[in-house]
Every structure is written in C-alpha cells, then in structure tokens.
CSV table of C-alpha atoms in Angstrom, one decimal:
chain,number,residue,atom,x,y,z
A,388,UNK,CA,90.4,106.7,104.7
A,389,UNK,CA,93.3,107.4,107.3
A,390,UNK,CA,96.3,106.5,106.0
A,391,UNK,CA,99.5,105.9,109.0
A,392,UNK,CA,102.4,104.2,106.7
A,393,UNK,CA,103.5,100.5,107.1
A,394,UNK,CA,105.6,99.3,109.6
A,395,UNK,CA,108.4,99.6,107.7
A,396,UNK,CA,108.0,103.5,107.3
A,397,UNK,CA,108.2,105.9,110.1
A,398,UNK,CA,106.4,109.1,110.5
A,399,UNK,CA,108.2,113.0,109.5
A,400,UNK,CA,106.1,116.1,109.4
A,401,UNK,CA,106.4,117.8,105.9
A,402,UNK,CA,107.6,120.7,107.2
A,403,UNK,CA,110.7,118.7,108.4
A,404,UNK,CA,111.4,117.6,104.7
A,405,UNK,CA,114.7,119.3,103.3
A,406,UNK,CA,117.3,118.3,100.6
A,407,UNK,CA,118.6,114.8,102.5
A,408,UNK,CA,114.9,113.6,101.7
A,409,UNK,CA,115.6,114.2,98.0
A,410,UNK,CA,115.7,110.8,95.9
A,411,UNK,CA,114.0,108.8,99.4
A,412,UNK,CA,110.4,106.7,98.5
A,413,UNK,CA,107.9,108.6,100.4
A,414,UNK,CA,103.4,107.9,101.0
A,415,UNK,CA,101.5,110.0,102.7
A,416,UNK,CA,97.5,110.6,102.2
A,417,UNK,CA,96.6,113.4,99.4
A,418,UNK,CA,93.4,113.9,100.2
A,419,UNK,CA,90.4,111.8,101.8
A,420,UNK,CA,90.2,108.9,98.9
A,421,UNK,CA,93.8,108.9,97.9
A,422,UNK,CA,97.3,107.6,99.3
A,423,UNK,CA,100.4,108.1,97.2
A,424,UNK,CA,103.7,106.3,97.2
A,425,UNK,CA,106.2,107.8,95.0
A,426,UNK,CA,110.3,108.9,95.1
A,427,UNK,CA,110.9,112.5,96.1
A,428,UNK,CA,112.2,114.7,93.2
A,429,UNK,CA,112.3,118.3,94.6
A,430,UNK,CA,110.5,119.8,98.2
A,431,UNK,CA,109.7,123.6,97.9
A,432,UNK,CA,108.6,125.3,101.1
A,433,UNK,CA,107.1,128.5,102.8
A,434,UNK,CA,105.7,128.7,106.1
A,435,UNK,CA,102.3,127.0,105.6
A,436,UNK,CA,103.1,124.5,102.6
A,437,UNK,CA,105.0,121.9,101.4
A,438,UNK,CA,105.2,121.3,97.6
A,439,UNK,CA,106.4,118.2,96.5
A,440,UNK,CA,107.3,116.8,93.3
A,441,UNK,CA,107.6,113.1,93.1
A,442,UNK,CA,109.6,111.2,90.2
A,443,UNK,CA,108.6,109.5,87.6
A,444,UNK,CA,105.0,109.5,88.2
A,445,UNK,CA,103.6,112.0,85.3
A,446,UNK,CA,102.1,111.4,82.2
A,447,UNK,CA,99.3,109.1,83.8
A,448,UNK,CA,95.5,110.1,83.9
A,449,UNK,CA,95.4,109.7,87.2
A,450,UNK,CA,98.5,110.6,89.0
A,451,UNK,CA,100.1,113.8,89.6
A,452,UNK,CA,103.8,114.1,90.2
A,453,UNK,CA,103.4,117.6,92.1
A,454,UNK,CA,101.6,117.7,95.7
A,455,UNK,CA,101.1,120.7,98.2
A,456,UNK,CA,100.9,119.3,101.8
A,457,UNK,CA,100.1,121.3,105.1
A,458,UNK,CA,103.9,121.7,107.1
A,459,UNK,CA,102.3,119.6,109.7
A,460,UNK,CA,101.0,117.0,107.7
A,461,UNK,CA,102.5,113.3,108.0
A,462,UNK,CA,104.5,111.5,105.2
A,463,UNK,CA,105.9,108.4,105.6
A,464,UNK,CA,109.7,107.7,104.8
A,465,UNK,CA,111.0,104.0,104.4
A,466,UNK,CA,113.7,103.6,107.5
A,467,UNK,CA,116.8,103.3,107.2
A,468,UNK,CA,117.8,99.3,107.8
A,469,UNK,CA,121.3,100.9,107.6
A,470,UNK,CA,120.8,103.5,110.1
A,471,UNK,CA,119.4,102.2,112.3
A,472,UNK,CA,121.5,99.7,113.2
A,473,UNK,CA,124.0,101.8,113.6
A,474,UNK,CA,122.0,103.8,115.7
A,475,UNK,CA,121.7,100.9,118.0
A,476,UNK,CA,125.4,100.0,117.9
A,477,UNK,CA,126.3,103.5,118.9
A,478,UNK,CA,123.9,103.4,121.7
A,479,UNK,CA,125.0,99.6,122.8
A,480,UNK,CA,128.6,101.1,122.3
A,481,UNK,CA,127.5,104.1,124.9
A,482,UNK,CA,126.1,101.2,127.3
A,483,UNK,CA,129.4,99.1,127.5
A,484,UNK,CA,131.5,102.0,127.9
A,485,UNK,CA,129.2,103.6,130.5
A,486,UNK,CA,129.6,100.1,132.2
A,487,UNK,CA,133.4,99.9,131.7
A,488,UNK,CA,133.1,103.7,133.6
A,489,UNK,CA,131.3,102.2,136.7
A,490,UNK,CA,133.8,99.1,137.0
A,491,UNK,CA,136.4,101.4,139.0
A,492,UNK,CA,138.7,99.0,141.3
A,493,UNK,CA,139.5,100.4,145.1
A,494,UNK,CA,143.2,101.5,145.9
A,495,UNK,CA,145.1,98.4,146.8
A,496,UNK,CA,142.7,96.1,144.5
A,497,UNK,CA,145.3,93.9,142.3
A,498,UNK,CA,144.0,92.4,138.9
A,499,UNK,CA,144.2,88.6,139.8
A,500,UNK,CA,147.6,87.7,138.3
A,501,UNK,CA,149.2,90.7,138.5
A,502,UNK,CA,152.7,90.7,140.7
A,503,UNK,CA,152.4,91.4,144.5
C-alpha cells in the first residue's frame, strides 16, 4: 500500500509537526498494511523521530494511540476551508492593490469631471 491523503488533506513532513497541530485530524501510513486517521493529542520530537499520540483511539485490539514516524515522513492534515480562503483573499487583495499601483495618471491628466 502507498498511502498519499485525500484531496481534501494536504501533505506536512512530521518533522514540521509542532503544538499548532495539536487537536487537528491527521492520516498518514504506519507501516506497509496500515493507514491511520486519528486527532492529534501530543507530538514529541528529537532529531530522527516523531512520536505521536492520537486521541481517543486506545483501548481497541487493534489500534494504538501512540506512533513513532521518521521526521521526513508524510502525514496528512485536513486544510483549512477557513484559511485558505483567506489566503486567497489576501493574495487577490495584493493583486488589486498592485494594479491600483500601476494605474498612475501623467501630470496634466484631469479625472473626467473634475474642474478645469
């Protein structure tokens, strides 16, 4: 199995995983038969691992709520509908004021309606 996240999850490297991530749903492929999907309780790091502890996955036979990941492994975080719109607003924002920048008026130029 390779596992890449849904469309509707973007790629981070565990290593980039720090306390904003806390409380976000996360998947990401535990070994070569499993994918999990769970809620990020704590990240613990050091330079070669990630630990993660998901929320409210123990007690099952079959899942664990503690995972150690390579710092260059892929996990797969929902995005942010939120955002990333604004995101695009800020850069659509950017674009009409670059815009409004470039509209300069030559000396003597009169805004039609203005007194001569």
């Amino acid at each position: 199995m390779n596992y890449a996240g849904s469309q509707s999850e973007r790629a981070v490297a565990a290593g980039e995983l720090d306390r904003s991530h806390i409380g976000q749903t996360v998947s990401f492929q535990a070994n070569e038969f499993t994918v999990v999907f769970g809620r990020i309780a704590g990240i613990a790091r050091t330079e070669a691992m990630v630990y993660l502890s998901l929320d409210g996955v123990a007690g099952g036979t079959h899942l664990k709520d503690e995972y150690d990941l390579p710092v260059g492994q892929d996990v797969y975080l929902q995005v942010d509908v939120i955002t990333n719109a604004e995101s695009t607003i800020k850069d659509l924002f950017g674009k009409v004021q670059e815009n409004l920048r470039g509209a300069t008026h030559k000396p003597g130029d009169r805004p039609e309606g203005s007194p001569s």
